[in-house]
Coordinates of C-alpha atoms and ligand atoms in Angstrom, one line a residue:
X17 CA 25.8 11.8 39.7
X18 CA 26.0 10.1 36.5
X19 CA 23.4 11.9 34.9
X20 CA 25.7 14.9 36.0
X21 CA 28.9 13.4 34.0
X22 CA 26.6 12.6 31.1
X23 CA 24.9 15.9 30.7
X24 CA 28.0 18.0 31.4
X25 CA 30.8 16.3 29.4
X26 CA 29.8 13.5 27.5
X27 CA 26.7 15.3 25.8
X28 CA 28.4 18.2 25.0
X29 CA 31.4 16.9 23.5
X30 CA 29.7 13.9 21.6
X31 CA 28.2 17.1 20.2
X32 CA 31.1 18.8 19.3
X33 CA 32.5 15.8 17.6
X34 CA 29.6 15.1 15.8
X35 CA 29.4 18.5 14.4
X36 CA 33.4 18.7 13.6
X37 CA 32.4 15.6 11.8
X38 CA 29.6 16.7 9.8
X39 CA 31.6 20.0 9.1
X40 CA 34.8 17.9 7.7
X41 CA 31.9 16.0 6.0
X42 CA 30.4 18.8 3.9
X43 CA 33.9 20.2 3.4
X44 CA 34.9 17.3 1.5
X45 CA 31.5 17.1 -0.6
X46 CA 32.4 20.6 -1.7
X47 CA 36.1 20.0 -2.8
X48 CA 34.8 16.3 -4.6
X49 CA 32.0 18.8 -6.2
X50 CA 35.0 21.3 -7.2
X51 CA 37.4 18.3 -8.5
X52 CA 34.9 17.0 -10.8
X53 CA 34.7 20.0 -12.8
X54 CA 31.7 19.7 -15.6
X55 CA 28.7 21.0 -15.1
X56 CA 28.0 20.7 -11.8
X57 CA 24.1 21.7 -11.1
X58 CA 24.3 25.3 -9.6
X59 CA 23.4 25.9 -6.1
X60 CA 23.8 26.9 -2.4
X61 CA 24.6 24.7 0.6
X62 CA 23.1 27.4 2.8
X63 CA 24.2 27.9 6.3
X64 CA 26.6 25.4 7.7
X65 CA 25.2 22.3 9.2
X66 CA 21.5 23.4 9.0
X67 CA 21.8 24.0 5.1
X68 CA 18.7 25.0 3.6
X69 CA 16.1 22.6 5.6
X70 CA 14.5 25.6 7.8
X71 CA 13.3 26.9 4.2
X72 CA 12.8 23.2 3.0
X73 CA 10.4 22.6 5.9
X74 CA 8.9 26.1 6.0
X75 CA 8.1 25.9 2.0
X76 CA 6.3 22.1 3.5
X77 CA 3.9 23.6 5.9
X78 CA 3.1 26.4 3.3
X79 CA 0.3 26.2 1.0
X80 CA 2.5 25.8 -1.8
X81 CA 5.1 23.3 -0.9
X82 CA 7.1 23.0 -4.0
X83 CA 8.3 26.8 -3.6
X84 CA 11.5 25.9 -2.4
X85 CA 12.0 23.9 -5.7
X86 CA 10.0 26.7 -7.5
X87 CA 12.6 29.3 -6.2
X88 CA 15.8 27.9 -6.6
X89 CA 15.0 25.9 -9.9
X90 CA 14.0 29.8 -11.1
X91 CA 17.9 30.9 -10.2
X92 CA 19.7 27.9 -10.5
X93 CA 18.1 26.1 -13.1
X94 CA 15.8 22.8 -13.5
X95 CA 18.3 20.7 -11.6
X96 CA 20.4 22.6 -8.8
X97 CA 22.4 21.2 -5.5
X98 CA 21.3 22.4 -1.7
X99 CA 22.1 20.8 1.5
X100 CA 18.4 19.2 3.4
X101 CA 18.1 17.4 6.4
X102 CA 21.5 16.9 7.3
X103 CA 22.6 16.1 3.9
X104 CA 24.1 17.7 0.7
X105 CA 21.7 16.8 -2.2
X106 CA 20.8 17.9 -5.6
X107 CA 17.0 17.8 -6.8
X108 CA 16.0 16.7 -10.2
X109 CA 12.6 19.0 -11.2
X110 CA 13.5 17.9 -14.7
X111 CA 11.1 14.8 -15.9
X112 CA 13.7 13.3 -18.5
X113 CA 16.6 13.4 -15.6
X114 CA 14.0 11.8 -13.5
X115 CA 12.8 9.5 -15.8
X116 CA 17.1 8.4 -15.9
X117 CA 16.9 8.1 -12.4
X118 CA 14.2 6.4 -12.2
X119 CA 15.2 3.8 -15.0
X120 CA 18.3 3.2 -13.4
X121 CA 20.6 1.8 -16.1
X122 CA 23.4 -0.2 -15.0
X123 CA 22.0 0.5 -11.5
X124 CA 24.2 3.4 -10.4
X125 CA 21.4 4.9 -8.0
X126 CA 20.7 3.1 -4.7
X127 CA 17.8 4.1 -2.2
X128 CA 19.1 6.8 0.1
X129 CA 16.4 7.8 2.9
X130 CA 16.3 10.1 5.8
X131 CA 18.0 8.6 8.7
X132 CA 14.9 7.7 10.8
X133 CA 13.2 6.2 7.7
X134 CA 16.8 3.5 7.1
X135 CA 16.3 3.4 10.8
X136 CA 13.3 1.7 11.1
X137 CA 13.2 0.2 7.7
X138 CA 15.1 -3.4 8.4
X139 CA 18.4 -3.5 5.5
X140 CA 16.4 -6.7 3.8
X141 CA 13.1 -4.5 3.5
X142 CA 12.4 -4.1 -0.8
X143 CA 12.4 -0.4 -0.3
X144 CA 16.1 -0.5 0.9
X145 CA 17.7 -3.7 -1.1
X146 CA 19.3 -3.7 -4.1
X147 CA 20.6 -5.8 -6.9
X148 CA 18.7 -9.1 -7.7
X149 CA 16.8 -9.9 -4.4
X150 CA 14.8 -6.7 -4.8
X151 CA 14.2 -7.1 -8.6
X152 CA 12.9 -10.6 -7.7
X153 CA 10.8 -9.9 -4.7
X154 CA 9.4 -6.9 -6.9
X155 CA 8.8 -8.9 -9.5
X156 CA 6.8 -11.4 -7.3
X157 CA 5.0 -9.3 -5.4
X158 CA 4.1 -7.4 -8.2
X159 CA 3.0 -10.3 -10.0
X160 CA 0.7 -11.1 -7.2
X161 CA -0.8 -7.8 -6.9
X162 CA -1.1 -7.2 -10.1
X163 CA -3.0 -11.3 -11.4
X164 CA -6.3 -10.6 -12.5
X165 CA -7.5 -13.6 -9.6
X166 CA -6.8 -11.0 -6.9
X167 CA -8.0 -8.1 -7.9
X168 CA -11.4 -10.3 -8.7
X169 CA -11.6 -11.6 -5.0
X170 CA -11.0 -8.4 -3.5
X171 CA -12.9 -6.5 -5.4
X172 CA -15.7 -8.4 -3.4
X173 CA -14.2 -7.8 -0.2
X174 CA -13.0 -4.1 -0.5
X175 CA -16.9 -3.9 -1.5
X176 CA -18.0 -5.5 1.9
X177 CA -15.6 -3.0 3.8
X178 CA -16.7 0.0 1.9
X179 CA -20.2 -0.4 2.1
X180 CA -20.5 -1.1 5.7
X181 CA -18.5 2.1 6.6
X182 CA -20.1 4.0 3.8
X183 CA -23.5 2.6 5.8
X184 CA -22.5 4.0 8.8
X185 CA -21.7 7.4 7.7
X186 CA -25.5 8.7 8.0
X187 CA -25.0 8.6 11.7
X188 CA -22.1 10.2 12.0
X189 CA -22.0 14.0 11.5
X190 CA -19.6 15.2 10.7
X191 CA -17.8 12.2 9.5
X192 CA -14.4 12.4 8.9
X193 CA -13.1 11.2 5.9
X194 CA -9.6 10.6 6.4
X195 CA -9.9 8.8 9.5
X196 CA -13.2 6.9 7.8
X197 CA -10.7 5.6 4.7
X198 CA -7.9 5.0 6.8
X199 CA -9.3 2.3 9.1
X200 CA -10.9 0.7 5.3
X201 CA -8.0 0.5 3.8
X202 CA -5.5 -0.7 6.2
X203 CA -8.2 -3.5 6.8
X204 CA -7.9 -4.2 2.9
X205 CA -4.1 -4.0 3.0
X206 CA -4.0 -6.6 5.9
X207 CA -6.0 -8.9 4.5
X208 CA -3.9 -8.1 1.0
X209 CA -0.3 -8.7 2.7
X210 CA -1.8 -11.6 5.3
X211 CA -5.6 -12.6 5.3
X212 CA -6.5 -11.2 8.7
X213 CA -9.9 -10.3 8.6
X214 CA -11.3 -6.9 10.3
X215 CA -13.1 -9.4 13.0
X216 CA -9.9 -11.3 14.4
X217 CA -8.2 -9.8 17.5
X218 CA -5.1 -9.6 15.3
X219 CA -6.4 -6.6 13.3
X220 CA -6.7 -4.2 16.5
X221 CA -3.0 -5.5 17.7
X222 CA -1.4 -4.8 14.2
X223 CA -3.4 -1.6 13.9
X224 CA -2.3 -0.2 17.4
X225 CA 1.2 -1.5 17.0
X226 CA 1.5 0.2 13.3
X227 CA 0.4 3.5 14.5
X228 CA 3.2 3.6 16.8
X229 CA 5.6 2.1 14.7
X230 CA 4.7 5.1 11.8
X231 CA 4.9 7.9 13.7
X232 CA 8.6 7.5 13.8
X233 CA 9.2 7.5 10.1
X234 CA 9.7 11.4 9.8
X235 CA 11.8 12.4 13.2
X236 CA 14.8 13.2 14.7
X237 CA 17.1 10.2 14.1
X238 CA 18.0 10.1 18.1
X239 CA 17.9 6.6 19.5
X240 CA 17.9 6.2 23.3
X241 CA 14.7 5.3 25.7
X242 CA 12.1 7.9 25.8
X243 CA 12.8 9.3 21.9
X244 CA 10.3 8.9 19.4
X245 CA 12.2 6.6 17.4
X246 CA 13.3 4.3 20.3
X247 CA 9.5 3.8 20.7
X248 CA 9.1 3.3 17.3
X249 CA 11.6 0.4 17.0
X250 CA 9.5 -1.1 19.9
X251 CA 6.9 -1.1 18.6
X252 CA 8.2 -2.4 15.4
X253 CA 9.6 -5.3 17.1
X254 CA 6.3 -6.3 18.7
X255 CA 4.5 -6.2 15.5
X256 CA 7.3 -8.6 13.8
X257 CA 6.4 -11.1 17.1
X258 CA 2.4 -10.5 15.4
X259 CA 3.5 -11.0 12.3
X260 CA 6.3 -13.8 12.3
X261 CA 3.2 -15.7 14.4
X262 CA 1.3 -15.6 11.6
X263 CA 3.5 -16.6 9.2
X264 CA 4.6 -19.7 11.3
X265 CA 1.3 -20.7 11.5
X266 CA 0.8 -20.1 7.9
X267 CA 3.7 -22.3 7.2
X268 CA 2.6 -25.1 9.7
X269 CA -0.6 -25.0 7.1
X270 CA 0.3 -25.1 3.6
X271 CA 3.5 -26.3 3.1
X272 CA 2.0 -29.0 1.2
X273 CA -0.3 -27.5 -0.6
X274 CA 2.3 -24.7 -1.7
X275 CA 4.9 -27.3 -2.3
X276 CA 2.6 -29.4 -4.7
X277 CA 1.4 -26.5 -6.6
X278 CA -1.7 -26.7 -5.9
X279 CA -4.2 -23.2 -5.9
X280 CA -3.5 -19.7 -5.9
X281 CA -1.7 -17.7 -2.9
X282 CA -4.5 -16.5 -0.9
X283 CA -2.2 -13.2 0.0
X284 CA 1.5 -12.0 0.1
X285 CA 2.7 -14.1 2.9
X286 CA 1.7 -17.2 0.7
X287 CA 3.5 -15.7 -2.1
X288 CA 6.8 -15.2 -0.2
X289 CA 6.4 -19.0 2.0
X290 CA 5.9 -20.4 -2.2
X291 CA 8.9 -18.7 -3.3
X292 CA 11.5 -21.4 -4.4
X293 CA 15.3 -19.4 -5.3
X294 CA 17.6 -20.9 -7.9
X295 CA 18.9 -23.1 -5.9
X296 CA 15.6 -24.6 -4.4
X297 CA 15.6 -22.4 -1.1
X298 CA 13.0 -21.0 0.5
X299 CA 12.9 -17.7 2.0
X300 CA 13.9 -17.0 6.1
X301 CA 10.9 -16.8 7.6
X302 CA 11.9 -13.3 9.7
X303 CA 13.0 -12.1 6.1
X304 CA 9.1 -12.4 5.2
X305 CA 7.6 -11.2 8.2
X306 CA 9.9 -8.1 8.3
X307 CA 8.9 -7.6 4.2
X308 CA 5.3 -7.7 5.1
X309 CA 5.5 -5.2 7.2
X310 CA 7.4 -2.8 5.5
X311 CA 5.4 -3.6 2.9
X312 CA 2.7 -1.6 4.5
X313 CA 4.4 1.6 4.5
X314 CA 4.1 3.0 0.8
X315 CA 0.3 1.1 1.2
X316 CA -1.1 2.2 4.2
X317 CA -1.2 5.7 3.9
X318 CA -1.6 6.5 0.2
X319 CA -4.7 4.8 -0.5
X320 CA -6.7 6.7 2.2
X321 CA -5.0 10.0 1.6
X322 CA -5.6 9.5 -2.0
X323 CA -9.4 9.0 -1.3
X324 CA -9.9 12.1 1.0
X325 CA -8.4 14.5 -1.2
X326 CA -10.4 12.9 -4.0
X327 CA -13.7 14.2 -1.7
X328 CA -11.9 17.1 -1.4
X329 CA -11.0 18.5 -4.3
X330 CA -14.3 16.9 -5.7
X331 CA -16.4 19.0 -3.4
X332 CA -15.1 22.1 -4.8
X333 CA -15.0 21.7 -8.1
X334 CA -19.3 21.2 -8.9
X335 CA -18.6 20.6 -12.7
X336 CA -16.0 17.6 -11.7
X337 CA -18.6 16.4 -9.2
X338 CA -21.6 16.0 -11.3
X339 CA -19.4 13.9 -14.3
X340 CA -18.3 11.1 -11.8
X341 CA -22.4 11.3 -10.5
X342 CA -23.2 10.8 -13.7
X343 CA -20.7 8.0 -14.8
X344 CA -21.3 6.3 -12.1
X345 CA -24.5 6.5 -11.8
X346 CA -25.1 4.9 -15.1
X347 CA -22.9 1.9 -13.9
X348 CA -25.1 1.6 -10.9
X349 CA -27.8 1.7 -13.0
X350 CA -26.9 -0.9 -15.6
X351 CA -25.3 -3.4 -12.4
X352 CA -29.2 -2.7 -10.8
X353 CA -31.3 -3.9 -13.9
X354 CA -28.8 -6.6 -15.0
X355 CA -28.3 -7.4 -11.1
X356 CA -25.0 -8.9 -12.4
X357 CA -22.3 -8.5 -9.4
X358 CA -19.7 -5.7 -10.4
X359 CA -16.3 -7.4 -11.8
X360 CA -13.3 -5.2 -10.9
X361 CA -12.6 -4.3 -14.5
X362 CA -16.4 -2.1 -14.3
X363 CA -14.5 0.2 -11.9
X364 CA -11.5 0.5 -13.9
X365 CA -13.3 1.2 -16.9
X366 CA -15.1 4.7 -15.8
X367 CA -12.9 6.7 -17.5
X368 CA -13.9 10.2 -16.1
X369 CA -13.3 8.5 -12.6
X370 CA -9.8 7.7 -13.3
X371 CA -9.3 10.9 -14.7
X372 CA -10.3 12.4 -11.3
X373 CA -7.8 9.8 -9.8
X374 CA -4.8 10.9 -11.7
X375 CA -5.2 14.7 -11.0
X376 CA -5.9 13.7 -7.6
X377 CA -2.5 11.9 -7.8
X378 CA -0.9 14.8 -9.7
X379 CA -2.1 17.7 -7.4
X380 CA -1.8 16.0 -3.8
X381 CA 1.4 14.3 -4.6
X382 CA 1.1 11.8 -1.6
X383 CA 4.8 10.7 -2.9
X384 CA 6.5 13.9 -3.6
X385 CA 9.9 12.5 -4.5
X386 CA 12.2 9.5 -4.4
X387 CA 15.7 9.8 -2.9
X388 CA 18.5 8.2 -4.1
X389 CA 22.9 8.1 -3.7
X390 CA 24.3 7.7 -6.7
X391 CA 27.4 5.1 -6.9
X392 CA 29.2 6.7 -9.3
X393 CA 29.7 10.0 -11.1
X394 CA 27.2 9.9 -13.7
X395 CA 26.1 12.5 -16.1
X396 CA 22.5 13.3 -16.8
X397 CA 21.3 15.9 -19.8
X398 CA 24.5 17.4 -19.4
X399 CA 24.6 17.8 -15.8
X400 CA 26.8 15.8 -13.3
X401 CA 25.9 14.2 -10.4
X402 CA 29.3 13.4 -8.3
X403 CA 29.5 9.9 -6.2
X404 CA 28.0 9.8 -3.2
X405 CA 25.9 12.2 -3.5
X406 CA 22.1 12.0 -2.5
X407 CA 19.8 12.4 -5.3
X408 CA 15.8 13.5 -4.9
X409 CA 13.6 13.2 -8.0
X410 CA 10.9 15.0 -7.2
X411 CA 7.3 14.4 -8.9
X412 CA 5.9 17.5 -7.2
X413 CA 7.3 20.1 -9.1
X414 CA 7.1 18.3 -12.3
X415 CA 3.6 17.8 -11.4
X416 CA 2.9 21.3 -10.5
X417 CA 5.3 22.9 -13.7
X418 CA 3.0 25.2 -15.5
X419 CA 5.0 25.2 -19.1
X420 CA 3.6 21.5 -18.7
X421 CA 0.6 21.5 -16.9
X422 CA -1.9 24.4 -17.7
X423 CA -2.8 26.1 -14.0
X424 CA -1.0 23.4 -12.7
X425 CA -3.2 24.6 -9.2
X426 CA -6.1 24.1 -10.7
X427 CA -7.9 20.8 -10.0
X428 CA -9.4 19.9 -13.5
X429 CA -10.0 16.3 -14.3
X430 CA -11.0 17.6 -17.9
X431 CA -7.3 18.5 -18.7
X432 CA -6.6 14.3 -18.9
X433 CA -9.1 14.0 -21.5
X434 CA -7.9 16.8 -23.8
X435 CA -7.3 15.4 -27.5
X436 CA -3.6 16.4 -28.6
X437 CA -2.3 16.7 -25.2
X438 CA 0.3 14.5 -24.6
X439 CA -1.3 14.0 -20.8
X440 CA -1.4 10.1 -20.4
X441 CA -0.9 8.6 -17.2
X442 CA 2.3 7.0 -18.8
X443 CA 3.5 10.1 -19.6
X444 CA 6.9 10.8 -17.9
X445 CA 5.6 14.0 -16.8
X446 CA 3.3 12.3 -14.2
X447 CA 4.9 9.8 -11.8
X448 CA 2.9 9.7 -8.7
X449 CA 3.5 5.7 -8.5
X450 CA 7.7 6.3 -9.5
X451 CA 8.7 4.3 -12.1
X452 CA 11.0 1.7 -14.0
X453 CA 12.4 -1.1 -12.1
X454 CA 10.9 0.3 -8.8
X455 CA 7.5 1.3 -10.4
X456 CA 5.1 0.7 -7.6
X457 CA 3.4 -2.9 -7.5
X458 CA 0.7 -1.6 -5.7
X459 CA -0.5 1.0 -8.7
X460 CA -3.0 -1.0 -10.2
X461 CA -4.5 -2.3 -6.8
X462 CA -4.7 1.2 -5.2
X463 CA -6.8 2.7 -8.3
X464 CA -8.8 -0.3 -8.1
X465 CA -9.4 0.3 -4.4
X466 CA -9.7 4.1 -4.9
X467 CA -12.3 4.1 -7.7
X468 CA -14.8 0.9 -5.9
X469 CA -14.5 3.5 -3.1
X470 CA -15.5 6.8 -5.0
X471 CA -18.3 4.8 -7.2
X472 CA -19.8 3.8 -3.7
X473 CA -19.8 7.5 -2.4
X474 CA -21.0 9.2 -4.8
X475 CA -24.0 6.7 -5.8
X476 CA -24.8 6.3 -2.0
X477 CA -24.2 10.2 -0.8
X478 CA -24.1 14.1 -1.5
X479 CA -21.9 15.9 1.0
X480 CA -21.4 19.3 2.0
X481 CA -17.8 19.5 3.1
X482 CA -16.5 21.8 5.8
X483 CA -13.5 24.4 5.8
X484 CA -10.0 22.4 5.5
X485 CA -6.8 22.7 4.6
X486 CA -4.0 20.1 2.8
X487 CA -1.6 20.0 5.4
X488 CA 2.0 19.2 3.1
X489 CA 4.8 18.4 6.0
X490 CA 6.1 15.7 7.5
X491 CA 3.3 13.9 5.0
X492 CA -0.1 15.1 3.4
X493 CA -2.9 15.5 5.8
X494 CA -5.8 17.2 5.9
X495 CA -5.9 19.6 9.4
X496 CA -9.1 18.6 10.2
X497 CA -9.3 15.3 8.9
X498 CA -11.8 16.4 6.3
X499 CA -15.3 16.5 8.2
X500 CA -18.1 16.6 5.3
X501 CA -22.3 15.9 6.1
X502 CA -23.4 13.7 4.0
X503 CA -27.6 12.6 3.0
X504 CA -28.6 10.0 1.0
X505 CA -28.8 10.2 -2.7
X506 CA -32.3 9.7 -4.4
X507 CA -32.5 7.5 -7.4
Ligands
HEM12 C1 -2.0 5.8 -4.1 C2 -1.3 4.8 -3.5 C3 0.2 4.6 -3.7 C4 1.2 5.5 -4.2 C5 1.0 6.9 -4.7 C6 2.4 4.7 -4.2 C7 3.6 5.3 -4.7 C8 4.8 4.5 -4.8 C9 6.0 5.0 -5.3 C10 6.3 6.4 -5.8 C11 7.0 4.0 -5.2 C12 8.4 4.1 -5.7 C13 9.4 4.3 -4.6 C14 10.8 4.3 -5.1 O1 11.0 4.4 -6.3 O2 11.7 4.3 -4.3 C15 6.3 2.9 -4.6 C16 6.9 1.7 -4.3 C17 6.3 0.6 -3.7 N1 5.0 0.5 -3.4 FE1 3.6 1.9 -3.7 N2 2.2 3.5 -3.8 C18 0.9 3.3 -3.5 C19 0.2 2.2 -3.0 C20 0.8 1.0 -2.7 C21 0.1 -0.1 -2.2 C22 -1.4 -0.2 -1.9 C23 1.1 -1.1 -2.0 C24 1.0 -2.5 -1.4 C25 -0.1 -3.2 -1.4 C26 2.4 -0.5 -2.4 C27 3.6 -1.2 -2.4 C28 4.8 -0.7 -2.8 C29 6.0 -1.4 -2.7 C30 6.2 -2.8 -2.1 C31 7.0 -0.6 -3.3 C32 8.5 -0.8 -3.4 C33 8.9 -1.4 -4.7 C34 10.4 -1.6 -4.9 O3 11.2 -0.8 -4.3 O4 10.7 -2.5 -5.6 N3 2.2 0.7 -2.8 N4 5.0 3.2 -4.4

């Protein structure tokens, strides 16, 4: 009988309030965009309610995602409003009005996510805060991830991880790649943000309970039993039990050790429990479990995808192929005779190899944009953005703008060493990690993790990859998981 009531009146008119709401809503955006006269970027709000997302999401599955942008930055201009995912917006294609709202000068632009991602995001989490807490968490998790001591000691251990997968690969056929990196590199993340290593018990728990937690970052923001964000949030809340154990015990451990000073932090969780504030406080404990985790979303998936479009782009471009053989070949050659262990700054020096990783980074676009809400009116290069509104930088179509990228679909490492060109990976033209006071802390880390991985494949394997495709929406995937045979490589 109640289900009767519910699904007959309350559903139905819950519905019709939310949609009055929504329609009052994007009335008002309209009139504040009208008000504030100025050059207001140009666009279309679509139909009411939906907007333009069918087209948004179409353009996604497409094999040229950035054609929505493509198309209306061709009528409207290089910045132009539309109305996505429930939500008037205006996208920035334009690198020096990204590079504004990226710098964020007198910090007028706050993060401003889809629902689901807020959702399951907790309000202290770094990718949500603002202000000084997330300038000083940044700044010390950065400096963590970025010391010199850790990218020496896991050099050695993404080494160990990497070369007892890569071992196994000979066995396997087909193997597939993105699965293969995936389970590496969330054990390297895990033992970055936490020192669990792959043996303990705690890796499969955290591993199952993160799955579950991740597939509700892109979905319908509907919260009741049963929905796929309900689950989500479940499973969220039994990996903070995982992790808030950990960090207890952690705590239980070194508290004297941390509070004397004494040796480095081990991992992130020893960096947060060593934190002292201004006023001598230490950080809430459920504030640094709920940080590690969330901490794990712009890592766990990036690396690995990263990787496995590396192989794939790699295995179809021969010329491309046979410079990283032979660059890394010669550093296998020299580490062999020496039989000095390799020191992280061997893999960051193969130049050709980071070239690979940067149009790797610049074609797959794992991060296509950042959104943000802007607090105030602001005006950018002459155009305004009203308060309130939602603001996407997006990296992909400056990435894939052919006035600054030659065949800007054409995967050519080559085009990074060009003299003259003013292609540098600090260019503000290529933003794959974001930038200014949110510039990924992870950046150096990932290519460090990215190029041990690459130098062990291609010096250990050839492969012969099979039919795939780059799947763009809700995130980049391959279809098929990218299967490739791989046989040993003679030296
Ligand atoms: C190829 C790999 C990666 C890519 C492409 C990437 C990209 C990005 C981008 C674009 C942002 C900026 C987001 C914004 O401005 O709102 C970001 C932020 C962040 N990334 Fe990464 N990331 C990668 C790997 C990692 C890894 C491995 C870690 C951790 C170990 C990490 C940790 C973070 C954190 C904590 C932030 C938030 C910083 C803040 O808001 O202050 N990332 N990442």
């Amino acid at each position: 009988m109640e289900w009767v009531i519910i699904m007959s009146v309350i559903l139905p008119l819950s519905l019709f309030v939310l949609l009055m709401k929504k329609l009052i809503k994007e009335k008002e955006d309209d009139r504040k965009l009208k008000i504030n006269g100025g050059n207001i970027p140009k666009g279309s709000s679509g139909w009411p309610l939906i907007g333009e997302t069918l087209d948004f999401i179409a353009s996604g599955y497409s094999s040229k995602p950035v054609s929505f942008m493509e198309k209306r930055k061709s009528m409207y201009g290089n910045v132009f409003k539309t109305h996505i995912l429930g939500r008037p917006m205006i996208v920035s294609t334009d690198p020096e009005v990204n590079k504004v709202i990226l710098q964020n000068q007198g910090h007028i632009f706050i993060p401003y996510y889809p629902k689901s991602i807020t959702e399951l995001l907790g309000k202290s989490s770094i990718l949500q805060m603002n202000g000084p807490l997330q300038r000083k968490l940044h700044a010390i998790i950065g400096g963590f991830l970025r010391s010199p001591q850790l990218k020496a000691r896991i050099t050695r251990s993404i080494e160990d991880s990497l070369k007892l997968s890569l071992s196994t690969w000979l066995h396997k056929s087909p193997v597939f790649v993105q699965q293969e990196t995936k389970q590496t590199t969330f054990e390297v993340l895990v033992k970055v943000l936490m020192s669990v290593e792959s043996k303990d018990p705690d890796m499969e728990l955290l591993k199952r309970e993160y799955e579950e937690f991740i597939k509700g970052l892109i979905c319908f923001p509907i919260k009741f039993p049963g929905t796929r964000l309900y689950k989500s949030l479940k499973a969220k809340e039994r990996l903070l039990k995982i992790v808030t154990r950990i960090v207890k015990e952690r705590k239980a451990k070194i508290t004297t050790i941390l509070d004397h000073d004494k040796g480095l932090p081990n991992d992130a969780i020893d960096v947060l429990l060593g934190d002292k504030g201004e006023a001598n406080e230490r950080l809430p404990l459920d504030f640094i479990s709920g940080n590690i985790i969330e901490m794990m979303i712009p890592g766990e998936d990036s690396v690995p995808m990263v990787m496995t479009l590396a192989v794939k782009f790699l295995s179809d471009c021969p010329n491309a192929l046979s410079r990283m053989q032979e660059e890394n070949m010669n550093l296998k050659r020299r580490k062999c005779e020496s039989g000095e262990d390799y020191l992280w700054t061997d893999y960051m020096s193969l130049s050709f190899t980071q070239n690979v990783i940067n149009e790797t980074l610049r074609m797959a676009n794992i991060i296509n944009a950042v959104w943000r809400k802007a607090l105030k009116d602001v005006e950018i290069k002459g155009y305004i953005i009203p308060r309130d509104w939602c603001v996407l930088a997006s990296f992909s179509s400056v990435h894939m703008d052919e006035e600054i990228y030659e065949n800007p679909y054409q995967f050519d490492p080559f085009r990074w060493e060009k003299e003259g060109g003013n292609l540098n990976s600090s260019n503000i033209a290529f933003t794959p990690f974001g930038g200014g006071q949110r510039l990924c802390p992870g950046l150096e880390l990932s290519r460090l993790e990215i190029s041990i991985f690459l130098h062990h494949l291609v010096t250990t394997y050839r492969w012969v990859a099979d039919e795939d495709v780059i799947v763009n929406f809700p995130t980049v995937k391959m279809k098929k998981k990218l299967p490739i045979k791989v046989m040993p490589v003679c030296i």
